[in-house]
Every structure is written in C-alpha cells, then in structure tokens.
mmCIF file of C-alpha atoms in Angstrom:
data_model
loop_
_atom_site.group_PDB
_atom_site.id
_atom_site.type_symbol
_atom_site.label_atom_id
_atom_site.label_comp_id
_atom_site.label_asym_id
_atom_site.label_seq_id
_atom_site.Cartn_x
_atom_site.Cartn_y
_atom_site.Cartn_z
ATOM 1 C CA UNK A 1 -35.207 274.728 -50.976
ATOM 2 C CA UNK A 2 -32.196 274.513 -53.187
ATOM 3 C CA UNK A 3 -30.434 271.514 -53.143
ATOM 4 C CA UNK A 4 -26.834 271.235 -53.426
ATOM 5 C CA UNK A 5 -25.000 267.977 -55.050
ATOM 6 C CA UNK A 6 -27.708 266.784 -57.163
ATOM 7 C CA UNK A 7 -24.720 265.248 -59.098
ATOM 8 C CA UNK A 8 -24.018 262.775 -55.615
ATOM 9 C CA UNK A 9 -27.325 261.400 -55.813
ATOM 10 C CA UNK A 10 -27.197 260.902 -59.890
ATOM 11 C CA UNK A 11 -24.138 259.194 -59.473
ATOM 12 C CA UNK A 12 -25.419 256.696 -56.746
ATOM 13 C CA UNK A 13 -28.700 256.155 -58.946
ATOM 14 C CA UNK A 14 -26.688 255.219 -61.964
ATOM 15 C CA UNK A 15 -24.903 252.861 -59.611
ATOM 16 C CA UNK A 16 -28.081 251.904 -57.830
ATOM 17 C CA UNK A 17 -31.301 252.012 -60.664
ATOM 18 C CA UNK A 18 -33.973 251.021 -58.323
ATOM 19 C CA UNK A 19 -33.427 254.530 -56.428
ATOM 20 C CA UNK A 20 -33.451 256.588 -59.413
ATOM 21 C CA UNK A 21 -37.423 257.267 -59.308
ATOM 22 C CA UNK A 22 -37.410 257.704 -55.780
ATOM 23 C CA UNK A 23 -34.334 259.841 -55.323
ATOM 24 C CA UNK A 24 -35.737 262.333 -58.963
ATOM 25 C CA UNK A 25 -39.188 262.519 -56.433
ATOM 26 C CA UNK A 26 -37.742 263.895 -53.451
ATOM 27 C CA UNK A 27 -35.250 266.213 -55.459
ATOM 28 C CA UNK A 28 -38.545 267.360 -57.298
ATOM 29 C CA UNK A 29 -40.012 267.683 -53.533
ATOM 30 C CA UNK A 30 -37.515 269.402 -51.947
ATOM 31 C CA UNK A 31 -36.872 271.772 -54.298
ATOM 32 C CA UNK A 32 -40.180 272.764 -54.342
ATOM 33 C CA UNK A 33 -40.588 273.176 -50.301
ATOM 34 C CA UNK A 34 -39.949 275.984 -48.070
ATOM 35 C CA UNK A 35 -39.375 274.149 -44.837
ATOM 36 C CA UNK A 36 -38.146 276.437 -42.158
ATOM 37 C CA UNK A 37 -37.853 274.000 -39.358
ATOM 38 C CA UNK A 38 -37.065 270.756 -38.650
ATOM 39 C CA UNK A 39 -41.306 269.661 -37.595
ATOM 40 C CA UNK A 40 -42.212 270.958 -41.505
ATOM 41 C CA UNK A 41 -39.584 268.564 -42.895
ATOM 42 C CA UNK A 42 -41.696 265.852 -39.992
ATOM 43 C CA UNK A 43 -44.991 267.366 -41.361
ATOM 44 C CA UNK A 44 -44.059 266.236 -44.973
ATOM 45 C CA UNK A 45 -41.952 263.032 -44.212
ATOM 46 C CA UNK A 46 -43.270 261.252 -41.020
ATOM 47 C CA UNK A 47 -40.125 258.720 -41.102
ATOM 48 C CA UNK A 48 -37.412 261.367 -41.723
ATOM 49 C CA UNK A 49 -35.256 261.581 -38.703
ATOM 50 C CA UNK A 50 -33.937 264.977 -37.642
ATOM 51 C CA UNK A 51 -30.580 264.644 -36.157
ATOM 52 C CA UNK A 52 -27.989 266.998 -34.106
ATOM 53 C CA UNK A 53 -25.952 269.441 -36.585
ATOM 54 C CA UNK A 54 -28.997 270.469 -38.343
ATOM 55 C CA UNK A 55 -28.831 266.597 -40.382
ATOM 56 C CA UNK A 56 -32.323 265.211 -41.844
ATOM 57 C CA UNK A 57 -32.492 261.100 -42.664
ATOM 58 C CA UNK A 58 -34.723 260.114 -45.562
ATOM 59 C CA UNK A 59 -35.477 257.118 -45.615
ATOM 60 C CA UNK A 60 -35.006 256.075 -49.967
ATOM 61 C CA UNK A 61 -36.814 253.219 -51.417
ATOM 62 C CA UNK A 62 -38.609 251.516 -48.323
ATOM 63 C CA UNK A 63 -35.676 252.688 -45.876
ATOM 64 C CA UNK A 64 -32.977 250.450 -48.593
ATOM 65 C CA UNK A 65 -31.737 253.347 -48.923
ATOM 66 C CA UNK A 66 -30.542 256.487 -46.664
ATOM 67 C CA UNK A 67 -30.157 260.129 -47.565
ATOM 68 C CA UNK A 68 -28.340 262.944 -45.180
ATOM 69 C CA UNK A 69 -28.507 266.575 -45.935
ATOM 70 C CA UNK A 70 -27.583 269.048 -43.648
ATOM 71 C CA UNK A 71 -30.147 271.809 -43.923
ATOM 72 C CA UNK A 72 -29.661 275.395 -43.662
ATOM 73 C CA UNK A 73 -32.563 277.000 -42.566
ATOM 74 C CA UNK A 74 -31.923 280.892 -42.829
ATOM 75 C CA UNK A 75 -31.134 280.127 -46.004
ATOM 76 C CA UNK A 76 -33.196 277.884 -47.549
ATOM 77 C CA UNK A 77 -30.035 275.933 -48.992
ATOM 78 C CA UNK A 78 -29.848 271.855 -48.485
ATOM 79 C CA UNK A 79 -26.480 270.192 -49.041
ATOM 80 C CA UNK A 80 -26.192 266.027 -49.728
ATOM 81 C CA UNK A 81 -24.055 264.770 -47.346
ATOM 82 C CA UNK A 82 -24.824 261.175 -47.685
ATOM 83 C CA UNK A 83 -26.219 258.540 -49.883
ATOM 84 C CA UNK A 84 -26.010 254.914 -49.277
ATOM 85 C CA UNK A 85 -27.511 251.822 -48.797
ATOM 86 C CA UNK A 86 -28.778 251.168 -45.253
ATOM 87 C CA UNK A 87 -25.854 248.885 -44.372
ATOM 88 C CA UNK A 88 -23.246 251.932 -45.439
ATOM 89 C CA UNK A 89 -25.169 254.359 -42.824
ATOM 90 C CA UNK A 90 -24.911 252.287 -40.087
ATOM 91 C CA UNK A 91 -21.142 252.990 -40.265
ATOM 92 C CA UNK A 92 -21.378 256.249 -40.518
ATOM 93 C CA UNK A 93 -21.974 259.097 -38.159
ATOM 94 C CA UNK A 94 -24.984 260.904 -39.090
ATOM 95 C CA UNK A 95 -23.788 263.688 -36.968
ATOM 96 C CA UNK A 96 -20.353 264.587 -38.607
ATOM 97 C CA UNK A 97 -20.817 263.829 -42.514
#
C-alpha cells in the first residue's frame, strides 16, 4: 500500500515520543501489504476496526493512541486522516475525517 501523509504521523510522534516506534512499525507494515479488502486488514490487525466510508482504526501504542486512514482499495493508496490520542477520537467522527 502507499501511504499518504507520512509527514501527519511524524509530526504527532515528535509531539508524542512514545508512538514513534509504534507508528515507524505500522508505516513499515503497511507499506509493505497488499490488502484488498477490509477482512485482510482484520487478518493482519485483529483490533483494527473497519468503519463506514472505507475508514480503518488502529489501535497505536496499547489503543493510547488512534490512527484513521481511509483506504482505497482499487488503488492500493492509504491516506492519514487521523492521529490522536484516544481522548481526541472520541470527539471525532470516524466516519467524516
């Protein structure tokens, strides 16, 4: 996959250092992977949440920390769309970032 706005999630790791080595593993992760549905993303990460508008949760650090991307399947193109702590999702909607 090719993962748009790797600059969003240095810029919340710089902010954040106890995500760094977490967030640099899934980057590494995703960019390797090839998922072309939503239950290979499940297959790989058993706590990711898929959510309407084509939105995946990761859960970052112990689920401290959430990441959205909104994943393009056809594509093979994943865009950041979120990256907070856990209290900063829950005012968000998952659905429309």
């Amino acid at each position: 996959m090719r993962v748009i706005k790797k600059k969003t999630l240095r810029e919340f790791w710089e902010r954040n250092p106890d995500a760094k080595q977490a967030l640099l593993a899934w980057y590494a992760e995703a960019e390797h992977a090839a998922w072309l549905t939503p239950a290979e993303i499940k297959a790989q990460y058993g706590n990711a949440s898929i959510v309407a508008g084509n939105r995946v949760v990761f859960n970052i650090c112990g689920n401290k920390h959430r990441l959205v991307v909104k994943v393009h399947y056809n594509t093979g193109v994943m865009y950041v769309r979120f990256i907070g702590t856990h209290a900063e999702y829950d005012r968000i909607d998952v659905t429309t970032v």
